[in-house]
CSV table of C-alpha atoms and ligand atoms in Angstrom, one decimal:
chain,number,residue,atom,x,y,z
Y,15,UNK,CA,-0.1,0.0,0.1
Y,16,UNK,CA,1.2,3.6,-0.9
Y,17,UNK,CA,1.9,5.9,2.1
Y,18,UNK,CA,0.0,8.8,2.2
Y,19,UNK,CA,0.7,11.8,4.5
Y,20,UNK,CA,-2.1,13.9,5.1
Y,21,UNK,CA,-1.4,17.5,6.1
Y,22,UNK,CA,-4.3,19.7,7.7
Y,23,UNK,CA,-6.2,16.6,8.7
Y,24,UNK,CA,-8.3,18.3,11.2
Y,25,UNK,CA,-9.7,20.7,8.1
Y,26,UNK,CA,-13.0,20.9,6.6
Y,27,UNK,CA,-11.5,19.0,3.9
Y,28,UNK,CA,-8.8,17.3,5.8
Y,29,UNK,CA,-11.8,15.6,8.0
Y,30,UNK,CA,-13.1,14.2,4.8
Y,31,UNK,CA,-10.3,13.0,3.3
Y,32,UNK,CA,-9.8,11.1,6.8
Y,33,UNK,CA,-12.6,9.0,5.2
Y,34,UNK,CA,-11.8,8.8,1.7
Y,35,UNK,CA,-7.9,8.2,1.6
Y,36,UNK,CA,-7.6,4.8,3.4
Y,37,UNK,CA,-9.1,2.5,0.8
Y,38,UNK,CA,-6.4,3.9,-1.5
Y,39,UNK,CA,-3.4,4.0,0.6
Y,40,UNK,CA,-1.7,4.0,4.5
Y,41,UNK,CA,-3.0,7.3,5.8
Y,42,UNK,CA,-0.2,9.3,8.3
Y,43,UNK,CA,-2.4,11.9,9.8
Y,44,UNK,CA,-0.9,15.2,10.3
Y,45,UNK,CA,-2.4,18.2,12.5
Y,46,UNK,CA,-1.3,21.5,13.4
Y,47,UNK,CA,0.0,19.7,17.1
Y,48,UNK,CA,2.1,17.4,14.9
Y,49,UNK,CA,3.5,20.1,12.5
Y,50,UNK,CA,3.4,23.6,12.5
Y,51,UNK,CA,3.5,25.1,8.9
Y,52,UNK,CA,5.2,27.9,10.3
Y,53,UNK,CA,8.5,26.1,11.1
Y,54,UNK,CA,10.0,25.0,7.8
Y,55,UNK,CA,12.9,22.9,9.8
Y,56,UNK,CA,9.9,21.0,11.0
Y,57,UNK,CA,8.3,20.3,7.6
Y,58,UNK,CA,11.4,19.0,6.6
Y,59,UNK,CA,12.2,16.8,9.7
Y,60,UNK,CA,8.5,15.1,9.6
Y,61,UNK,CA,8.8,14.8,6.0
Y,62,UNK,CA,12.1,13.2,6.3
Y,63,UNK,CA,10.6,10.7,8.9
Y,64,UNK,CA,7.3,9.7,7.5
Y,65,UNK,CA,8.8,8.9,3.8
Y,66,UNK,CA,5.5,9.2,2.0
Y,67,UNK,CA,4.7,8.0,-1.5
Y,68,UNK,CA,2.3,11.0,-1.3
Y,69,UNK,CA,1.8,14.4,0.4
Y,70,UNK,CA,-1.9,15.7,0.5
Y,71,UNK,CA,-1.7,19.4,1.6
Y,72,UNK,CA,-5.3,20.2,2.6
Y,73,UNK,CA,-4.0,22.6,5.4
Y,74,UNK,CA,-3.8,26.5,4.7
Y,75,UNK,CA,-4.1,29.7,6.3
Y,76,UNK,CA,-8.0,30.2,5.0
Y,77,UNK,CA,-9.4,33.3,6.9
Y,78,UNK,CA,-9.5,35.4,3.7
Y,79,UNK,CA,-10.4,38.8,5.4
Y,80,UNK,CA,-8.1,38.7,8.3
Y,81,UNK,CA,-5.3,37.6,5.7
Y,82,UNK,CA,-5.2,41.6,4.7
Y,83,UNK,CA,-3.6,42.1,8.3
Y,84,UNK,CA,-1.6,38.9,8.3
Y,85,UNK,CA,-0.1,38.7,5.1
Y,86,UNK,CA,3.4,37.4,6.6
Y,87,UNK,CA,1.5,34.5,8.4
Y,88,UNK,CA,-0.7,33.7,5.1
Y,89,UNK,CA,2.7,33.6,2.8
Y,90,UNK,CA,4.2,31.6,5.4
Y,91,UNK,CA,1.6,28.8,5.6
Y,92,UNK,CA,0.5,29.0,2.0
Y,93,UNK,CA,3.3,29.8,-0.5
Y,94,UNK,CA,6.8,28.9,1.8
Y,95,UNK,CA,5.1,25.6,3.5
Y,96,UNK,CA,4.0,24.4,0.2
Y,97,UNK,CA,7.3,25.1,-1.6
Y,98,UNK,CA,9.1,23.1,1.4
Y,99,UNK,CA,7.0,20.3,1.0
Y,100,UNK,CA,7.6,20.4,-2.8
Y,101,UNK,CA,11.5,20.4,-2.3
Y,102,UNK,CA,11.5,17.5,0.1
Y,103,UNK,CA,9.0,15.3,-2.3
Y,104,UNK,CA,11.3,16.0,-5.4
Y,105,UNK,CA,13.9,14.7,-3.3
Y,106,UNK,CA,12.2,11.6,-1.8
Y,107,UNK,CA,10.6,11.0,-5.1
Y,108,UNK,CA,7.1,11.7,-3.7
Y,109,UNK,CA,4.1,12.9,-5.3
Y,110,UNK,CA,2.2,15.9,-3.9
Y,111,UNK,CA,-1.4,17.1,-4.1
Y,112,UNK,CA,-2.0,20.6,-3.3
Y,113,UNK,CA,-5.2,22.5,-2.7
Y,114,UNK,CA,-5.5,25.8,-4.1
Y,115,UNK,CA,-8.1,28.4,-4.9
Y,116,UNK,CA,-10.6,30.0,-7.5
Y,117,UNK,CA,-9.7,33.3,-6.1
Y,118,UNK,CA,-6.5,33.3,-8.0
Y,119,UNK,CA,-8.7,34.7,-10.5
Y,120,UNK,CA,-9.9,38.4,-10.6
Y,121,UNK,CA,-13.4,37.5,-11.9
Y,122,UNK,CA,-13.5,39.3,-14.8
Y,123,UNK,CA,-14.1,36.7,-17.1
Y,124,UNK,CA,-18.3,35.3,-17.8
Y,125,UNK,CA,-17.6,31.9,-18.7
Y,126,UNK,CA,-15.6,29.1,-16.8
Y,127,UNK,CA,-12.1,29.7,-15.8
Y,128,UNK,CA,-9.9,27.3,-17.7
Y,129,UNK,CA,-6.6,25.8,-15.5
Y,130,UNK,CA,-4.3,27.9,-18.4
Y,131,UNK,CA,-6.0,31.3,-18.1
Y,132,UNK,CA,-4.5,34.2,-16.4
Y,133,UNK,CA,-4.6,34.6,-12.9
Y,134,UNK,CA,-5.1,38.1,-11.0
Y,135,UNK,CA,-5.4,37.7,-7.3
Y,136,UNK,CA,-7.6,40.2,-5.5
Y,137,UNK,CA,-6.7,40.1,-2.2
Y,138,UNK,CA,-3.7,38.6,0.4
Y,139,UNK,CA,-4.8,35.2,0.9
Y,140,UNK,CA,-5.3,34.9,-2.8
Y,141,UNK,CA,-1.9,36.2,-3.4
Y,142,UNK,CA,-0.5,33.9,-1.0
Y,143,UNK,CA,-2.4,30.8,-2.7
Y,144,UNK,CA,-1.0,31.9,-5.9
Y,145,UNK,CA,2.8,32.1,-4.6
Y,146,UNK,CA,2.0,28.6,-3.1
Y,147,UNK,CA,1.2,27.0,-6.9
Y,148,UNK,CA,4.2,29.0,-8.2
Y,149,UNK,CA,6.5,27.5,-5.8
Y,150,UNK,CA,5.3,24.2,-6.4
Y,151,UNK,CA,5.8,24.5,-10.4
Y,152,UNK,CA,9.2,26.0,-9.8
Y,153,UNK,CA,10.5,23.1,-7.7
Y,154,UNK,CA,9.1,20.7,-10.1
Y,155,UNK,CA,10.6,22.3,-13.2
Y,156,UNK,CA,14.0,22.6,-11.8
Y,157,UNK,CA,14.0,19.1,-10.5
Y,158,UNK,CA,12.2,17.2,-13.6
Y,159,UNK,CA,11.5,14.4,-10.7
Y,160,UNK,CA,9.6,11.1,-12.2
Y,161,UNK,CA,7.1,11.7,-9.3
Y,162,UNK,CA,4.0,14.1,-9.8
Y,163,UNK,CA,2.4,17.0,-8.4
Y,164,UNK,CA,-1.6,18.0,-8.8
Y,165,UNK,CA,-2.4,21.3,-7.8
Y,166,UNK,CA,-6.2,21.2,-7.5
Y,167,UNK,CA,-7.9,24.4,-7.7
Y,168,UNK,CA,-11.5,24.5,-5.7
Y,169,UNK,CA,-14.3,27.0,-4.4
Y,170,UNK,CA,-16.7,27.7,-2.4
Y,171,UNK,CA,-16.4,24.6,-0.3
Y,172,UNK,CA,-18.7,23.5,2.7
Y,173,UNK,CA,-18.8,20.2,4.6
Y,174,UNK,CA,-20.8,18.6,7.6
Y,175,UNK,CA,-17.3,18.4,9.3
Y,176,UNK,CA,-14.7,21.0,10.5
Y,177,UNK,CA,-15.2,24.7,11.1
Y,178,UNK,CA,-17.4,27.4,10.3
Y,179,UNK,CA,-18.8,27.8,6.6
Y,180,UNK,CA,-21.5,29.4,4.2
Y,181,UNK,CA,-23.8,26.5,4.9
Y,182,UNK,CA,-23.4,26.5,8.8
Y,183,UNK,CA,-23.9,30.2,9.0
Y,184,UNK,CA,-26.9,30.5,7.1
Y,185,UNK,CA,-28.4,28.0,8.9
Y,186,UNK,CA,-27.5,29.6,12.4
Y,187,UNK,CA,-28.4,32.7,11.1
Y,188,UNK,CA,-31.8,31.4,9.6
Y,189,UNK,CA,-32.9,29.8,13.0
Y,190,UNK,CA,-32.8,33.1,14.6
Y,191,UNK,CA,-33.7,35.8,12.1
Y,192,UNK,CA,-36.6,36.2,9.8
Y,193,UNK,CA,-35.0,38.1,7.3
Y,194,UNK,CA,-30.9,37.6,5.7
Y,195,UNK,CA,-29.6,39.7,3.3
Y,196,UNK,CA,-27.0,37.6,1.0
Y,197,UNK,CA,-24.8,38.9,-1.7
Y,198,UNK,CA,-26.2,38.4,-5.2
Y,199,UNK,CA,-23.7,39.2,-7.3
Y,200,UNK,CA,-20.7,37.1,-6.9
Y,201,UNK,CA,-21.3,33.9,-8.9
Y,202,UNK,CA,-19.6,30.4,-8.4
Y,203,UNK,CA,-19.7,26.5,-7.8
Y,204,UNK,CA,-20.6,25.5,-4.3
Y,205,UNK,CA,-18.6,22.3,-3.2
Y,206,UNK,CA,-18.9,19.6,-1.1
Y,207,UNK,CA,-15.9,18.5,0.9
Y,208,UNK,CA,-17.1,15.0,0.5
Y,209,UNK,CA,-17.3,15.2,-3.2
Y,210,UNK,CA,-13.7,16.9,-3.4
Y,211,UNK,CA,-12.1,14.2,-1.0
Y,212,UNK,CA,-13.5,11.6,-3.1
Y,213,UNK,CA,-12.2,13.3,-6.4
Y,214,UNK,CA,-8.4,13.7,-4.5
Y,215,UNK,CA,-8.7,9.8,-3.9
Y,216,UNK,CA,-9.3,9.3,-7.4
Y,217,UNK,CA,-6.3,11.8,-8.5
Y,218,UNK,CA,-4.0,9.4,-6.9
Y,219,UNK,CA,-5.4,6.2,-8.1
Y,220,UNK,CA,-5.3,7.3,-11.7
Y,221,UNK,CA,-2.0,8.7,-11.3
Y,222,UNK,CA,-0.6,5.5,-10.6
Y,223,UNK,CA,-2.9,3.9,-13.6
Y,224,UNK,CA,-0.7,6.2,-15.9
Y,225,UNK,CA,1.4,5.0,-18.2
Y,226,UNK,CA,4.2,5.1,-19.3
Y,227,UNK,CA,5.2,8.3,-17.1
Y,228,UNK,CA,2.7,9.7,-14.3
Y,229,UNK,CA,4.7,12.7,-14.0
Y,230,UNK,CA,3.2,13.5,-17.4
Y,231,UNK,CA,-0.1,14.4,-15.4
Y,232,UNK,CA,1.6,17.0,-13.7
Y,233,UNK,CA,0.0,20.2,-13.5
Y,234,UNK,CA,-3.0,22.5,-12.4
Y,235,UNK,CA,-6.7,20.9,-12.3
Y,236,UNK,CA,-9.8,22.3,-11.2
Y,237,UNK,CA,-12.7,20.6,-9.3
Y,238,UNK,CA,-15.8,22.1,-8.0
Y,239,UNK,CA,-19.3,20.6,-7.9
Y,240,UNK,CA,-21.1,21.3,-11.3
Y,241,UNK,CA,-23.3,24.0,-11.7
Y,242,UNK,CA,-23.2,27.8,-11.0
Y,243,UNK,CA,-25.1,29.7,-8.2
Y,244,UNK,CA,-24.7,33.4,-6.5
Y,245,UNK,CA,-24.6,33.6,-3.0
Y,246,UNK,CA,-27.9,34.3,-2.8
Y,247,UNK,CA,-29.2,31.4,-4.7
Y,248,UNK,CA,-27.1,29.1,-2.5
Y,249,UNK,CA,-28.5,30.6,0.4
Y,250,UNK,CA,-32.0,30.2,-1.0
Y,251,UNK,CA,-31.1,26.4,-1.9
Y,252,UNK,CA,-30.1,25.8,1.6
Y,253,UNK,CA,-33.2,27.1,3.1
Y,254,UNK,CA,-35.5,25.1,0.8
Y,255,UNK,CA,-33.3,21.9,1.4
Y,256,UNK,CA,-33.1,22.4,5.3
Y,257,UNK,CA,-36.5,23.1,5.8
Y,258,UNK,CA,-37.6,20.0,3.8
Y,259,UNK,CA,-35.3,18.0,6.0
Y,260,UNK,CA,-36.7,19.7,9.3
Y,261,UNK,CA,-34.1,22.1,10.2
Y,262,UNK,CA,-35.7,24.6,12.9
Y,263,UNK,CA,-35.9,27.8,10.6
Y,264,UNK,CA,-37.6,31.2,11.5
Y,265,UNK,CA,-36.0,33.1,8.3
Y,266,UNK,CA,-38.8,34.5,5.9
Y,267,UNK,CA,-37.1,36.8,3.5
Y,268,UNK,CA,-33.7,36.5,1.9
Y,269,UNK,CA,-32.9,39.5,0.5
Y,270,UNK,CA,-30.2,39.9,-2.6
Y,271,UNK,CA,-27.9,42.8,-1.9
Y,272,UNK,CA,-24.6,43.8,-4.1
Y,273,UNK,CA,-21.1,43.4,-2.9
Y,274,UNK,CA,-21.1,47.1,-2.5
Y,275,UNK,CA,-23.8,46.7,0.2
Y,276,UNK,CA,-21.4,44.1,1.9
Y,277,UNK,CA,-18.0,45.7,2.1
Y,278,UNK,CA,-15.3,43.4,3.2
Y,279,UNK,CA,-11.6,43.7,3.8
Y,280,UNK,CA,-10.3,41.3,0.9
Y,281,UNK,CA,-12.0,41.9,-2.4
Y,282,UNK,CA,-13.5,38.7,-3.9
Y,283,UNK,CA,-13.7,37.7,-7.6
Y,284,UNK,CA,-17.2,38.7,-9.1
Y,285,UNK,CA,-17.0,35.2,-11.3
Y,286,UNK,CA,-15.1,32.5,-10.3
Y,287,UNK,CA,-16.9,29.4,-11.8
Y,288,UNK,CA,-14.1,27.0,-13.0
Y,289,UNK,CA,-14.2,24.4,-15.9
Y,290,UNK,CA,-14.0,21.1,-14.7
Y,291,UNK,CA,-13.3,19.5,-18.0
Y,292,UNK,CA,-9.6,18.7,-17.9
Y,293,UNK,CA,-10.1,16.8,-14.2
Y,294,UNK,CA,-13.3,15.1,-16.0
Y,295,UNK,CA,-11.2,14.1,-18.7
Y,296,UNK,CA,-8.4,12.4,-16.3
Y,297,UNK,CA,-10.7,11.1,-13.8
Y,298,UNK,CA,-13.6,9.6,-16.4
Y,299,UNK,CA,-16.2,11.2,-14.1
Y,300,UNK,CA,-18.1,14.6,-13.6
Y,301,UNK,CA,-18.9,16.0,-10.2
Y,302,UNK,CA,-22.2,15.7,-9.1
Y,303,UNK,CA,-24.4,18.5,-9.3
Y,304,UNK,CA,-23.9,21.2,-6.2
Y,305,UNK,CA,-27.6,20.9,-5.5
Y,306,UNK,CA,-27.7,17.5,-5.3
Y,307,UNK,CA,-24.3,17.3,-2.9
Y,308,UNK,CA,-26.1,20.3,-0.5
Y,309,UNK,CA,-28.9,17.9,0.1
Y,310,UNK,CA,-26.7,15.3,1.0
Y,311,UNK,CA,-24.5,17.0,3.3
Y,312,UNK,CA,-27.6,18.4,5.0
Y,313,UNK,CA,-29.2,15.2,5.1
Y,314,UNK,CA,-25.6,14.4,7.2
Y,315,UNK,CA,-25.4,17.3,9.3
Y,316,UNK,CA,-29.1,16.8,10.3
Y,317,UNK,CA,-28.5,13.5,11.6
Y,318,UNK,CA,-25.1,14.8,13.1
Y,319,UNK,CA,-26.9,17.4,15.0
Y,320,UNK,CA,-30.1,16.2,16.0
Y,321,UNK,CA,-30.7,12.6,15.5
Y,322,UNK,CA,-27.8,12.0,17.8
Y,323,UNK,CA,-28.8,14.1,20.1
Y,324,UNK,CA,-32.5,12.6,20.1
Y,325,UNK,CA,-30.8,9.0,20.7
Y,326,UNK,CA,-29.0,10.5,23.9
Y,327,UNK,CA,-32.4,11.9,25.5
Y,328,UNK,CA,-34.5,8.8,24.7
I,9,NAP,N1,-13.1,26.5,2.0
I,9,NAP,C1,-13.2,26.7,1.0
I,9,NAP,O1,-14.3,27.9,0.4
I,9,NAP,C2,-11.8,27.2,-0.1
I,9,NAP,C3,-12.2,27.4,-1.4
I,9,NAP,C4,-11.1,27.3,-2.4
I,9,NAP,C5,-9.9,26.9,-2.0
I,9,NAP,N2,-9.9,26.3,-0.6
I,9,NAP,C6,-8.8,25.6,-0.2
I,9,NAP,O2,-8.8,24.3,-0.1
I,9,NAP,C7,-8.1,23.7,1.4
I,9,NAP,C8,-8.8,23.5,2.5
I,9,NAP,O3,-9.7,24.1,2.9
I,9,NAP,P1,-10.9,24.0,4.0
I,9,NAP,O4,-11.8,24.3,4.0
I,9,NAP,O5,-10.4,22.5,4.6
I,9,NAP,O6,-9.7,24.9,5.4
I,9,NAP,P2,-9.6,24.9,6.6
I,9,NAP,O7,-10.9,24.1,7.5
I,9,NAP,O8,-9.6,26.0,7.2
I,9,NAP,O9,-8.7,23.8,7.2
I,9,NAP,C9,-7.5,24.4,7.1
I,9,NAP,C10,-6.7,23.3,8.1
I,9,NAP,O10,-5.1,23.8,8.0
I,9,NAP,C11,-4.5,23.8,9.1
I,9,NAP,N3,-3.4,25.2,9.6
I,9,NAP,C12,-3.8,26.2,9.5
I,9,NAP,N4,-2.6,26.9,9.8
I,9,NAP,C13,-1.7,25.7,10.2
I,9,NAP,C14,-0.2,25.8,10.6
I,9,NAP,N5,0.3,27.1,10.9
I,9,NAP,N6,0.2,24.4,11.0
I,9,NAP,C15,-0.6,23.5,10.6
I,9,NAP,N7,-1.7,23.4,10.1
I,9,NAP,C16,-2.4,24.6,10.0
I,9,NAP,C17,-5.7,24.2,10.4
I,9,NAP,O11,-5.3,23.4,11.4
I,9,NAP,P3,-6.4,23.8,13.0
I,9,NAP,O12,-7.4,23.3,12.0
I,9,NAP,O13,-5.5,23.5,13.6
I,9,NAP,O14,-6.5,25.5,12.7
I,9,NAP,C18,-6.9,23.1,9.7
I,9,NAP,O15,-6.8,22.3,9.8
I,9,NAP,C19,-7.1,25.1,1.5
I,9,NAP,O16,-5.9,24.8,0.7
I,9,NAP,C20,-8.2,26.3,1.1
I,9,NAP,O17,-7.4,27.2,0.4
I,9,NAP,C21,-10.7,26.2,0.4
């Protein structure tokens, strides 16, 4: 069995990867308590000791707005750390799968972004993630190793496990308020962390199947659920699906507002739909539609939140 080092095992995507990676390898889970990604010496030591066949890096500084005032920290975690991982990976002949973001684009397009489209990040978080991509590519292009790297850009991720996300925030607000105002002029593809984690496991399997040289597959790929929504559309769908499942909700009205009405420290792209064609061609499957995945996630969250509580009370 291949050895997979899962970095960021406690994050939203990392927790889903804890479920999807074991069928494709022996997983070594790495969390902040065992590896602080601001410590480059520690990164090298942990990777040398573990000697994995694969590194899956699901760790990142993800506080998009806070990053505007913590640029050094964001760059250390999102740019320096992945580059160091890449350096050790090529020395050890280990493959690397690293997650990146739709925010590397400026959102000026109105058709899905291709992997090769020009990048132009709008904020510190986005810039730090782009630097991470570039660091990995630079290491690989200098060393020409036989192992592969995959930079997988994703977007608008939510899951039942892990920290706060848009779905959980809407459910919290919707439980208390009658009216909720949501931005309607930013468009993307909501993506369930569980689908993303499944795709990551498939990348590992597909690259092993590749002949004659798996490193030919190295590069940037996009993965999101299929379909397109604004945050407003997404909020409406969350409340419709959640109400049908039985979540307690007070919300009566969702009011569409403009980005100008909801100023944030970091600018976000107005349009960040990612083309998944390259990934679908490699994996041989198309991602599920976001609304179907939302329904499944909410069902899972409902079971976790309410049915387990009820059974304790019985
Ligand atoms: N969420 C989205 O909407 C979205 C969209 C596009 C791309 N992405 C990308 O997808 C990936 C996974 O995102 P996610 O939503 O799963 O993020 P997340 O839930 O915030 O998880 C990030 C993980 O990184 C860990 N981490 C942060 N700083 C660290 C440090 N100094 N040392 C070690 N670990 C550290 C965190 O550890 P703690 O648990 O200890 O805090 C956390 O477990 C990231 O690369 C992100 O940029 C996410």
